[in-house]
Coordinates of C-alpha atoms in Angstrom, one line a residue:
X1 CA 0.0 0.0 0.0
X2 CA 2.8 2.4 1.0
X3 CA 4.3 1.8 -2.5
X4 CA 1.4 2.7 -4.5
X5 CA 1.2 5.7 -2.2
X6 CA 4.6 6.7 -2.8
X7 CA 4.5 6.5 -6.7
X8 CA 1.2 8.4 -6.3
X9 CA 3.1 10.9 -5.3
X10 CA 5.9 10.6 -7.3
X11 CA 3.5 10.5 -10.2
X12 CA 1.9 14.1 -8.8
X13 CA 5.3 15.8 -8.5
X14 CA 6.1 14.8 -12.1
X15 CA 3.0 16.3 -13.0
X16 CA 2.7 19.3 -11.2
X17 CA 6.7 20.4 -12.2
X18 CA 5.7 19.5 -15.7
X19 CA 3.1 21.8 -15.1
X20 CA 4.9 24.3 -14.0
X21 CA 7.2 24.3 -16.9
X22 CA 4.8 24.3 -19.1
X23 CA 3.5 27.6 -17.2
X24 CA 6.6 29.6 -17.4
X25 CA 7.1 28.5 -21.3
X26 CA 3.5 30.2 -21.7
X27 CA 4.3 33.0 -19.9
X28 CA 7.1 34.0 -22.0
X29 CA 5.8 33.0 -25.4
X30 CA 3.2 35.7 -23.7
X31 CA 5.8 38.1 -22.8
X32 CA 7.4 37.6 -26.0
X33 CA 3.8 38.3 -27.7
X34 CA 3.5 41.7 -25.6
X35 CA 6.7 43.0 -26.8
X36 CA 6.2 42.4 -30.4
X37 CA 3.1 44.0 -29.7
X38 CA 4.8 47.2 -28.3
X39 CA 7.3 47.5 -30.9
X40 CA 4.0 47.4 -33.3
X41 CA 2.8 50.1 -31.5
X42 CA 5.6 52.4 -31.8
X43 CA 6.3 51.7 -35.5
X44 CA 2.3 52.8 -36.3
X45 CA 2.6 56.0 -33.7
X46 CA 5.5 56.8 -35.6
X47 CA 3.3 55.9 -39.2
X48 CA 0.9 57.6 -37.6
X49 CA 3.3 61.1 -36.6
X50 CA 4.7 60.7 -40.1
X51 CA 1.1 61.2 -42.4
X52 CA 0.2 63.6 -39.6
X53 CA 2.7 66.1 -40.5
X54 CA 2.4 65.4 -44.1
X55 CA -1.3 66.1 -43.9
X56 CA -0.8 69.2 -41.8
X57 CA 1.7 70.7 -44.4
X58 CA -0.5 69.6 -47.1
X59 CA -3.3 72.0 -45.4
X60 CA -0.8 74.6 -44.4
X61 CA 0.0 75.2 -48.0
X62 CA -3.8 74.8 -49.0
X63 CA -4.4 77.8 -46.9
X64 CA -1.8 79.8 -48.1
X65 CA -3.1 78.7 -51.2
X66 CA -6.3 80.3 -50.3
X67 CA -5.3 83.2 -48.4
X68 CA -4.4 84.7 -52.1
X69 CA -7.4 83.5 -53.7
X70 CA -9.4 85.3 -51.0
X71 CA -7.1 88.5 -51.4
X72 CA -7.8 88.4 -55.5
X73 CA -11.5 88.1 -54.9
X74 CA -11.3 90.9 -52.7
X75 CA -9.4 93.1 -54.6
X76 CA -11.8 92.2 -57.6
X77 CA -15.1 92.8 -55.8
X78 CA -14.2 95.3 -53.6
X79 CA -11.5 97.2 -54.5
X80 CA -13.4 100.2 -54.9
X81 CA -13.7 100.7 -51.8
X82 CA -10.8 101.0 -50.6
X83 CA -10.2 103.8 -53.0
X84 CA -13.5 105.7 -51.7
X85 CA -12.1 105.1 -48.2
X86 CA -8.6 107.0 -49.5
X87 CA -10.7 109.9 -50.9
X88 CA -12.8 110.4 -48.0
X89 CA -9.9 110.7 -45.6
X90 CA -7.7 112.9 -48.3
X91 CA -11.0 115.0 -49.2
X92 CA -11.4 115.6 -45.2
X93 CA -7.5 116.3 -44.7
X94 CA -8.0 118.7 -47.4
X95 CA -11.0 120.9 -46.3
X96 CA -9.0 121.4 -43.3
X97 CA -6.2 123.1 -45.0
X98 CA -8.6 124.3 -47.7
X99 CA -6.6 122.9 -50.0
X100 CA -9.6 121.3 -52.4
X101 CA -12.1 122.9 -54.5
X102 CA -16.0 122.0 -54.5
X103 CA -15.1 121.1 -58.5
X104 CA -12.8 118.6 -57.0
X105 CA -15.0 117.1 -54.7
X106 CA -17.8 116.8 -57.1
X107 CA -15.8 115.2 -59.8
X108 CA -14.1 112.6 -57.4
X109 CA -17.8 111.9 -56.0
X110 CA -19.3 111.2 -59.1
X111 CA -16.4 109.1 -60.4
X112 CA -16.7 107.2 -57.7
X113 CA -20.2 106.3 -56.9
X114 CA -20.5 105.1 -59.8
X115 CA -18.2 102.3 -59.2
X116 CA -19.2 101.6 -56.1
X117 CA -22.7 102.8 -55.7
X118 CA -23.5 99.4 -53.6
X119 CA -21.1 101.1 -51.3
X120 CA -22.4 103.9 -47.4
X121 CA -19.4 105.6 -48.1
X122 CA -20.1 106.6 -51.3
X123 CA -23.2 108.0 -50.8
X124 CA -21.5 110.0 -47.7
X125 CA -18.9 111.6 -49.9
X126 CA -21.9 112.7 -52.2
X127 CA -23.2 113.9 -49.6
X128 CA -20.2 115.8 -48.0
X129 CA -19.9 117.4 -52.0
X130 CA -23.3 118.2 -52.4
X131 CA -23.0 120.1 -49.1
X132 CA -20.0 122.2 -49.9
X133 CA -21.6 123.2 -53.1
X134 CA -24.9 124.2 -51.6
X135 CA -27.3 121.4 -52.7
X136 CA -29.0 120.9 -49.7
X137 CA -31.8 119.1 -51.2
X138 CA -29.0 116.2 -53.1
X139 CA -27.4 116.0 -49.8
X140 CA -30.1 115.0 -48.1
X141 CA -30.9 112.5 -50.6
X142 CA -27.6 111.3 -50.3
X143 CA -27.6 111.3 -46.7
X144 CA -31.0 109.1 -46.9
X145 CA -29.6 106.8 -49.3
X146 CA -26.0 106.3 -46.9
X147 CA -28.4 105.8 -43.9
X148 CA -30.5 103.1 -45.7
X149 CA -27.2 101.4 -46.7
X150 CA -25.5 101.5 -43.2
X151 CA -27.5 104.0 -40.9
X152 CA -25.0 103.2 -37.9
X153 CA -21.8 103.8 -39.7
X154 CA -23.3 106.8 -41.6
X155 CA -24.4 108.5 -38.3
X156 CA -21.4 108.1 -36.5
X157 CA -19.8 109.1 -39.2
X158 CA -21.6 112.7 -39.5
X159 CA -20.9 112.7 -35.8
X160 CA -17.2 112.4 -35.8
X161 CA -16.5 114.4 -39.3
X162 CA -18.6 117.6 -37.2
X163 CA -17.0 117.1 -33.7
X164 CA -13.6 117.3 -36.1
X165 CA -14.7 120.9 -37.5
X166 CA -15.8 121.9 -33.9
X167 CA -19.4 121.8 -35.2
X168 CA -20.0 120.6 -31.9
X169 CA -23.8 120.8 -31.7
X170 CA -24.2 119.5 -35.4
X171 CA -22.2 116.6 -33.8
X172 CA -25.0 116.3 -30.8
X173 CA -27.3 115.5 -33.1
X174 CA -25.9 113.4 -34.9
X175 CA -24.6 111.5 -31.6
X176 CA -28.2 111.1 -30.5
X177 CA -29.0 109.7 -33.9
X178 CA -26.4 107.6 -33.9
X179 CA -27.7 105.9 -30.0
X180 CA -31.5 105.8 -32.2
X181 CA -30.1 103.5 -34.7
X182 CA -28.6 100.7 -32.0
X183 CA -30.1 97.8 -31.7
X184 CA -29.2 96.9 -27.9
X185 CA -30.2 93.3 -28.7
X186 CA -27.6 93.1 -30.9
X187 CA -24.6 95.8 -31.4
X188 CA -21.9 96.0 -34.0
X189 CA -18.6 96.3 -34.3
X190 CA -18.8 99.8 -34.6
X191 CA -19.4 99.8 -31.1
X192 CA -15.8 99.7 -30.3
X193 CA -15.3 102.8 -32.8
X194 CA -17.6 104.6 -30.4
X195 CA -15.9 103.2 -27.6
X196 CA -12.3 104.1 -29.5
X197 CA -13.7 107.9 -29.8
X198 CA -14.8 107.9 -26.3
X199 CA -11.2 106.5 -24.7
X200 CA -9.3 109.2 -27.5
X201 CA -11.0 112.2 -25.6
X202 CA -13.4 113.3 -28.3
X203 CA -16.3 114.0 -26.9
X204 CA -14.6 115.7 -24.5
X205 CA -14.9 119.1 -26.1
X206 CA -18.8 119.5 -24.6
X207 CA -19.4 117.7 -21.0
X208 CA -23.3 117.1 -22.3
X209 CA -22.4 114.8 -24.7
X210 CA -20.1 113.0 -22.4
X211 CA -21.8 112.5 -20.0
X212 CA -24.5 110.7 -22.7
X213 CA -21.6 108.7 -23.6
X214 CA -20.4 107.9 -20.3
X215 CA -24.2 106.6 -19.2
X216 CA -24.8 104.8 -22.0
X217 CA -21.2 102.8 -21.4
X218 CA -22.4 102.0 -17.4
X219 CA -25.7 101.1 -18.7
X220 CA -22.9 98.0 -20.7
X221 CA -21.5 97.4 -17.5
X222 CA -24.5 97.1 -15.6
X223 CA -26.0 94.4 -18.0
X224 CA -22.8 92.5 -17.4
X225 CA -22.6 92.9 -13.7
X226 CA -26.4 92.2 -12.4
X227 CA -27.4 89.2 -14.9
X228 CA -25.8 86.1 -13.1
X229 CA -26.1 83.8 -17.0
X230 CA -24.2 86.1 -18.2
X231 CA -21.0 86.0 -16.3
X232 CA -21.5 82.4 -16.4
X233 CA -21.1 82.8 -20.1
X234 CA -17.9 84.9 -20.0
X235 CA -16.5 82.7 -17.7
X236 CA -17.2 80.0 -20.3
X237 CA -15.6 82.2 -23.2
X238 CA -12.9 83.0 -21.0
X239 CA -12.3 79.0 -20.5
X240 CA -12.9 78.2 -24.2
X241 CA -10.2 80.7 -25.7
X242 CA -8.1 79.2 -23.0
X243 CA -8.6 75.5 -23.7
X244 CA -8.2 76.4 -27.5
X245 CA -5.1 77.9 -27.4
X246 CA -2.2 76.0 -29.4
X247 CA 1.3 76.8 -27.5
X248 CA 2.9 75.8 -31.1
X249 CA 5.3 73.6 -28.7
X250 CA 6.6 70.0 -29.2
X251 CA 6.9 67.2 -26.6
X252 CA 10.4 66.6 -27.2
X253 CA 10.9 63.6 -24.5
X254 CA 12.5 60.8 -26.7
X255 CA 13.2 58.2 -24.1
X256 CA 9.4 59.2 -22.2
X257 CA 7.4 58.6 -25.8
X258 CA 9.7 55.4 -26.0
X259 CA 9.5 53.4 -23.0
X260 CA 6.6 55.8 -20.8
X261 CA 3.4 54.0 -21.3
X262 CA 1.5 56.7 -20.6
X263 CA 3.1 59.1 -21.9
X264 CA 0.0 60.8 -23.6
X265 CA -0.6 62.0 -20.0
X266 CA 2.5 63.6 -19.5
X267 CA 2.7 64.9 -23.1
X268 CA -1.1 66.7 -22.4
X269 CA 0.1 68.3 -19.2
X270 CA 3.1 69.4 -21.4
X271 CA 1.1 71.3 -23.9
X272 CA -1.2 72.4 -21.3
X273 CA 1.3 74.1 -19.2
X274 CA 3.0 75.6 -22.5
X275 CA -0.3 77.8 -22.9
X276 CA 0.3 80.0 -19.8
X277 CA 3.3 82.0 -21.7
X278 CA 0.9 82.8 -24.8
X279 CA -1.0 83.8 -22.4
X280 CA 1.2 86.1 -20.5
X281 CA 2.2 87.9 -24.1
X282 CA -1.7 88.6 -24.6
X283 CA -1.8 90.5 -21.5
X284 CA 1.2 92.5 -22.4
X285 CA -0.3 93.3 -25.8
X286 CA -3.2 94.6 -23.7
X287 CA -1.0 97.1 -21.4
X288 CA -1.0 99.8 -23.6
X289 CA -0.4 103.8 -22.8
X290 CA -2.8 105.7 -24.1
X291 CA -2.2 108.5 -26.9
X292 CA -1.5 111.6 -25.2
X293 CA -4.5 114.2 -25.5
X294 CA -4.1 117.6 -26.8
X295 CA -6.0 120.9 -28.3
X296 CA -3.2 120.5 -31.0
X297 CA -3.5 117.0 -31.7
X298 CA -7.3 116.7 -31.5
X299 CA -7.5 116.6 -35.5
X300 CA -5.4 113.8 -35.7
X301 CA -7.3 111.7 -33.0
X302 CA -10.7 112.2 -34.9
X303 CA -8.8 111.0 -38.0
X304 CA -7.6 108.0 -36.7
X305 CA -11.3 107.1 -35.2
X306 CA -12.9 108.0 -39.0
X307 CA -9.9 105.6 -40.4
X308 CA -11.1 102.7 -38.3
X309 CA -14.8 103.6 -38.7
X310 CA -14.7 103.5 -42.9
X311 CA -12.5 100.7 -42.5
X312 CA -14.6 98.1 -40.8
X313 CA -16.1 95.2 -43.5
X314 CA -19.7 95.4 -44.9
X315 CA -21.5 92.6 -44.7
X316 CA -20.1 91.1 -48.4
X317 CA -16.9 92.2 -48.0
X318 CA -16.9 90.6 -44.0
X319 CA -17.6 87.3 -45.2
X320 CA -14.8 86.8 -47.0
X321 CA -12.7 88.4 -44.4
X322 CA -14.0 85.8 -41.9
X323 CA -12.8 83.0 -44.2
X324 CA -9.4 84.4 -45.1
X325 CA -9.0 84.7 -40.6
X326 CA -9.7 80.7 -40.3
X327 CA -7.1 80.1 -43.4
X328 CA -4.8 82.4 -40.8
X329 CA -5.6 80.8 -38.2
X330 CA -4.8 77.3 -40.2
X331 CA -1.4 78.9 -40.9
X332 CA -0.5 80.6 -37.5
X333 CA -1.5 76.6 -36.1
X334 CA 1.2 74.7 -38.2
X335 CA -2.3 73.1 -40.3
X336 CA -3.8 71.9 -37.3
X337 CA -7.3 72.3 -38.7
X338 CA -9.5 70.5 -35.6
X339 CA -7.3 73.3 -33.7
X340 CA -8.0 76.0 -35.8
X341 CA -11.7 75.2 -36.5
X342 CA -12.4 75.4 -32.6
X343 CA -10.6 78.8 -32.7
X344 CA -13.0 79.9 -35.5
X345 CA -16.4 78.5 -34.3
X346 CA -15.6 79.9 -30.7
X347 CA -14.7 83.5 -32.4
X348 CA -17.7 83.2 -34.7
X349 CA -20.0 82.7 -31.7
X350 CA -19.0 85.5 -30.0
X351 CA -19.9 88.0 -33.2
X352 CA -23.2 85.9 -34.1
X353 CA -25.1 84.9 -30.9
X354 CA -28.0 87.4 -29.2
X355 CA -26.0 90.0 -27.7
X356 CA -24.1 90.3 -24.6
X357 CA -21.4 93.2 -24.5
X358 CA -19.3 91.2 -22.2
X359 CA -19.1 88.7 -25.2
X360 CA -18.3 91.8 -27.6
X361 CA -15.6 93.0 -25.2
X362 CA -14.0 89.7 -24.5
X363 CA -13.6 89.5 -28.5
X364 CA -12.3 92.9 -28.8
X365 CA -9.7 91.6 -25.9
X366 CA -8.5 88.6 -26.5
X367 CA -9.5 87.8 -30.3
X368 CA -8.8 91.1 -32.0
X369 CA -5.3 91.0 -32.0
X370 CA -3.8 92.1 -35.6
X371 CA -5.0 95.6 -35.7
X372 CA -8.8 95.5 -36.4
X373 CA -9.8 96.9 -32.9
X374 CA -7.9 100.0 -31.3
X375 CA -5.5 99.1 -28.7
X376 CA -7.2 101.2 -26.2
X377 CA -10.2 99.6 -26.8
X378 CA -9.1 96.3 -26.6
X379 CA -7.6 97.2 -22.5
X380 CA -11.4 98.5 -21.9
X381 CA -12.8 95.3 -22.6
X382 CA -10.8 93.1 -20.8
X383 CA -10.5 95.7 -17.9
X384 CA -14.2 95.2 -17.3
X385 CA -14.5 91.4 -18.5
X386 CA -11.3 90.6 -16.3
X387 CA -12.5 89.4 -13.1
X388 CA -13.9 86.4 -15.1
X389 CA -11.2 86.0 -16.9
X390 CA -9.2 85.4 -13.5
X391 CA -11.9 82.8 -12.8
X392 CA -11.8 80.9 -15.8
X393 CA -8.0 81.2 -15.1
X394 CA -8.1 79.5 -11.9
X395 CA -10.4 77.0 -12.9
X396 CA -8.3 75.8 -15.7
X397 CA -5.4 75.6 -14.0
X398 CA -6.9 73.5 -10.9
X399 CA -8.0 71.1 -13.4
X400 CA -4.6 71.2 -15.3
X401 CA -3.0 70.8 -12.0
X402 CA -5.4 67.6 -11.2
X403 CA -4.5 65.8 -13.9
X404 CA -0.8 66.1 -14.0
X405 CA 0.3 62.7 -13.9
X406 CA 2.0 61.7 -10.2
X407 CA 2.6 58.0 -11.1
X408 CA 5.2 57.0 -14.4
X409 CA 4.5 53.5 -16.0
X410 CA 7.7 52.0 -17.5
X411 CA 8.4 49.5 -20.1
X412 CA 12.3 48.8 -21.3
X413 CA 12.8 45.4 -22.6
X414 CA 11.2 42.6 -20.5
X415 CA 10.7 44.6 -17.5
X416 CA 8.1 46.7 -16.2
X417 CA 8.0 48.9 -13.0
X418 CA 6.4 52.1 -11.7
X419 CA 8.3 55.5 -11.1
X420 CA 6.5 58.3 -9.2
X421 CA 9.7 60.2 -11.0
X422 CA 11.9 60.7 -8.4
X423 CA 12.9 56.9 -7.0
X424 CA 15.5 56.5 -9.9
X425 CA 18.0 54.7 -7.5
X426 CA 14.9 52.5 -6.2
X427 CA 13.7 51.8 -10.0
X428 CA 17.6 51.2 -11.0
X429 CA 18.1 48.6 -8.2
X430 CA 15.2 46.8 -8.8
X431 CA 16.1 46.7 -12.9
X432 CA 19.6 45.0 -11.7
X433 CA 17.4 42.5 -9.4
X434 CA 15.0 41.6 -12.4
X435 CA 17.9 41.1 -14.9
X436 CA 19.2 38.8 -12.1
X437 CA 17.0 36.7 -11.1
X438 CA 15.1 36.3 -14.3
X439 CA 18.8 35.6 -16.6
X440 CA 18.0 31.9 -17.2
X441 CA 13.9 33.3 -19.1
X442 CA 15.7 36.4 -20.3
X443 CA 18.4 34.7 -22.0
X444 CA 16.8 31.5 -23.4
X445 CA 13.0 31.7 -23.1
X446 CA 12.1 33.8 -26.2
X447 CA 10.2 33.0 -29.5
X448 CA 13.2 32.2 -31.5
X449 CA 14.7 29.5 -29.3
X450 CA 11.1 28.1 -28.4
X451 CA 10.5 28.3 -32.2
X452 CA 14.4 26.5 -33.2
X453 CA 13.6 23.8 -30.3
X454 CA 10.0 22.7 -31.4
X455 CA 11.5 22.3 -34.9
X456 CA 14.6 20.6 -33.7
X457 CA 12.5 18.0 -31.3
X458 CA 9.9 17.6 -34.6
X459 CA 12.8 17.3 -37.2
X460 CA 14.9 14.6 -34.7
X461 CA 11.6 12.0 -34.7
X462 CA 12.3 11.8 -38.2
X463 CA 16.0 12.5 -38.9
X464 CA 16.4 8.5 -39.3
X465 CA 13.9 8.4 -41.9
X466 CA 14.7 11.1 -44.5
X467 CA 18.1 12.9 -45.1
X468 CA 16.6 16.3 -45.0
X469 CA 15.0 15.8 -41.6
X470 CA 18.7 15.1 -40.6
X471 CA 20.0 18.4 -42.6
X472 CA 17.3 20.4 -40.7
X473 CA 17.7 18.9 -37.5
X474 CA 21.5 19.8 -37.4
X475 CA 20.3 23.7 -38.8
X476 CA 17.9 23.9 -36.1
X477 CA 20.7 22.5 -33.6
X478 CA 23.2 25.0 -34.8
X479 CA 20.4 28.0 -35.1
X480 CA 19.8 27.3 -31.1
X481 CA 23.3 27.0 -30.1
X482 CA 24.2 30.3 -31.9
X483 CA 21.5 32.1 -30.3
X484 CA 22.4 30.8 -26.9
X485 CA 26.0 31.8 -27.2
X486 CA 25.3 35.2 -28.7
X487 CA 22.2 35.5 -26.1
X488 CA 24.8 34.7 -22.8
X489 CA 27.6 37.2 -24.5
X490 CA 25.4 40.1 -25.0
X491 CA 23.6 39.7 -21.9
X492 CA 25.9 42.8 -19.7
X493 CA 25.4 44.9 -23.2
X494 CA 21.7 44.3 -22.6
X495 CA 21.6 45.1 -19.1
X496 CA 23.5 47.9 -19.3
X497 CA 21.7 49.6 -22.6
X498 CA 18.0 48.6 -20.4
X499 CA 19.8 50.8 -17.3
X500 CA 20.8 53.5 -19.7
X501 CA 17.4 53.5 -21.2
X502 CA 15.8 54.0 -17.4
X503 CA 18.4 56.8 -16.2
X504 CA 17.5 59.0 -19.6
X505 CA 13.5 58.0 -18.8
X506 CA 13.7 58.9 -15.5
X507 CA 16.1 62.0 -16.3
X508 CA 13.5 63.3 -18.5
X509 CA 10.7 62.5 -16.6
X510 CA 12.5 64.9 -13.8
X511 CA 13.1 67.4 -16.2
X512 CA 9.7 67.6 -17.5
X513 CA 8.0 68.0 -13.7
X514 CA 10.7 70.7 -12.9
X515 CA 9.7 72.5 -16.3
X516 CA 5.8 72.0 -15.2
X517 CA 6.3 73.2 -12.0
X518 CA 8.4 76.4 -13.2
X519 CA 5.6 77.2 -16.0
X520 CA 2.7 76.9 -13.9
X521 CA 4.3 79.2 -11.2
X522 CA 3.3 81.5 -14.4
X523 CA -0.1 81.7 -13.5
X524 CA 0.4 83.9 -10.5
X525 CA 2.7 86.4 -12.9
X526 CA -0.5 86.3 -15.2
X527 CA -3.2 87.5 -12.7
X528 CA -0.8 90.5 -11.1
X529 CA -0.8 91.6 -14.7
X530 CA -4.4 91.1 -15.2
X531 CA -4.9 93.1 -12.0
X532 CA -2.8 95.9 -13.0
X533 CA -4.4 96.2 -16.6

């Protein structure tokens, strides 16, 4: 009885360590699975980065592309106008310096309009000549006909062109037509040309008119202040423009996009961090002097308001416009079109949507930028929008900081740890332990070996019965006994290129926190300037 006991047990011991071999061969034909697998992975990320950048100069180019065509249409359909907005401005220098003759004026006017009798501004400048040469009754038909085209532009224009003259109560009239003709469900961007006029001093020179301006800019700043939607809303622009800028960086970590598997974390954190200097150099755009304001200069103030005033887009002419900025934008984001799209759509909405002048003066801030809107006017509009700026600020940043990654999954040849990226002695130690205690699997449990023994152990059962079996079997016996040799000679070369592999990870992996850190502490260097502005 004892001996069938016995060789019971024997027999279970042969089983179970057969078992157990059989286990660790699975295991690493596994093993060996996952890191042809990984080395997939990288070679269709790298595919992947490759047609990327292709496709994004490919649309880069197309944009440029259609930058000129936009530029040819506009020069084709509207180039008229331009000219009409040159003669205007020379015709107004001139009558200052009585330098033009009422001949002059008509003849240009005439010319003109009819080239561009679609156009306000052509009807104005018939207007202004019919005026000069005592046609009262054409210059009010003109002056109807401007109106019906563009009444906002063509009463502050009136406005403006008298307060220039010091016809100061011809400009009071044409101020209080000018607040008849808002809509205050939806204002223009002539707005910020009122606005502009306001901040240069020019309605300065009678305290009436002011003060008409000054009330109807608090009644703005009321609406913003007292309706709780709304500055939910500008907090929500605020966080949009932040979330869509692109920092135009690149996540130059090598070794991290290598051997980090989660590097998409760390490379997100990266380009999230990178948007705080952007925008820093927005604010500083912002802090602007204004013009200094003198009797001598006051001519030259008003100009500079009528220049930006005729220069604003009709409604044809701004369509284009709007699809030459999103080719810009495509440009200025290195043909990142999902990028640039958001841009657009969020800039879009803030020009289209029922009106809110916080909206209006976040766009003059932060999305006016080459020149469309008067500097001035831009610092008003953040300077009243900014408190919700410095919330969506601090929101974006707690949620930037909250998903900074704390923990750094590794992968360097066959072993596998987790760094919290500064243990680089504890992760190296534990790399020299794994190399040793797993030699024997490392060295001779991989696919080739596994793959040159089943075909030597097949091609032995018949190397008695056919010659070639006996050719293969001695290939497959050589094959294996190469491998091992090369396998247990480049075994320190191994080790040592898997340590050097970890110390550059784990270097970069400290050099990207420390840069993170040091960014973000730009956060605080953004508000003081908000605060200040």
């Amino acid at each position: 009885m004892s001996n069938v006991s016995s060789a019971i047990r024997e027999l279970n011991d042969t089983i179970n360590t057969f078992e157990a071999r059989v286990d660790v061969h699975v295991q690493n034909i596994h093993q060996s699975s996952v890191n042809i697998d990984d080395a997939t992975t990288r070679i269709y990320q790298n595919i992947q980065t490759f047609r990327e950048k292709m496709e994004q100069g490919e649309q880069k180019q197309l944009a440029h592309e259609n930058i000129i065509r936009i530029d040819q249409i506009i020069k084709e359909q509207f180039g008229g106008y331009e000219t009409i907005r040159r003669t205007v401005m020379g015709v107004v220098r001139d009558f200052d310096i009585n330098l033009v003759r009422n001949s002059t004026v008509q003849e240009l006017s005439e010319e003109l309009w009819i080239s561009s009798s679609r156009y306000w501004l052509s009807y104005a400048l018939m207007a202004i000549t019919a005026w000069v040469n005592n046609y009262p009754e054409v210059a009010k038909t003109a002056l109807s006909e401007s109106g019906r085209k563009d009444a906002i532009k063509t009463t502050l224009f009136f406005c403006l062109l008298n307060l220039r003259f010091n016809r100061i109560d011809a400009a009071k009239k044409w101020f209080c037509q000018y607040l008849a003709t808002l809509d205050p469900t939806m204002l223009q961007q002539e707005t910020a040309v009122m606005l502009q006029a306001f901040l240069s001093g020019l309605f300065g020179k009678d305290k009436s008119m002011e003060h008409d301006v000054i009330r109807v800019i608090d009644q703005w700043i009321s609406i913003i202040n007292e309706d709780a939607s709304i500055c939910e809303e500008l907090v929500n622009a605020y966080s949009q423009y932040i979330a869509n800028i692109n920092p135009n960086a690149t996540f130059n970590y090598a070794a991290i996009l290598q051997y980090c598997v989660n590097c998409e974390e760390l490379s997100r954190s990266f380009m999230g961090v990178c948007r705080y200097p952007v925008l820093l150099e927005v604010l500083r755009s912002l802090d602007v002097e204004a013009p200094p304001q003198r009797d001598d200069n006051y001519a030259q103030r008003v100009d500079a308001v009528l220049m930006n005033l005729i220069s604003n887009y009709d409604a044809e002419e701004l369509e284009l416009r709007r699809q030459q900025d999103y080719f810009n934008l495509v440009v200025k984001n290195e043909g990142k079109v999902d990028i640039a799209e958001q841009q657009h759509q969020a800039q879009v909405a803030l020009e289209e949507e029922r009106f809110n002048i916080g909206k209006q003066m976040i766009r003059w801030a932060i999305y006016d930028q080459d020149g469309e809107t008067d500097p001035q006017v831009r610092r008003f509009g953040f300077q009243n929008t900014k408190s919700w700026f410095k919330t969506a600020l601090e929101g974006w940043s707690a949620k930037l900081q909250q998903e900074f990654p704390l923990e750094y999954h590794l992968r360097i040849d066959t072993w596998t740890g987790v760094s919290n990226g500064s243990d680089q002695a504890q992760q190296v130690e534990n790399m020299r332990q794994f190399y040793e205690t797993n030699k024997f699997r490392n060295l001779f449990l991989n696919t080739p070996n596994l793959a040159a023994l089943l075909v030597l152990v097949a091609s032995l059962g018949l190397a008695f019965m056919t010659l070639f079996a006996l050719i293969f079997s001695v290939g497959a016996l050589g094959f294996l006994i190469f491998r091992v040799v090369k396998a247990i000679q480049d075994y320190p070369r191994r080790v040592n290129a898997s340590l050097e592999a970890l110390n550059q990870t784990l270097a970069e992996i400290a050099d990207f926190r420390q840069f993170f850190q040091e960014t973000a502490k730009q956060k605080d260097e953004i508000l003081s300037a908000a605060e200040f502005i």
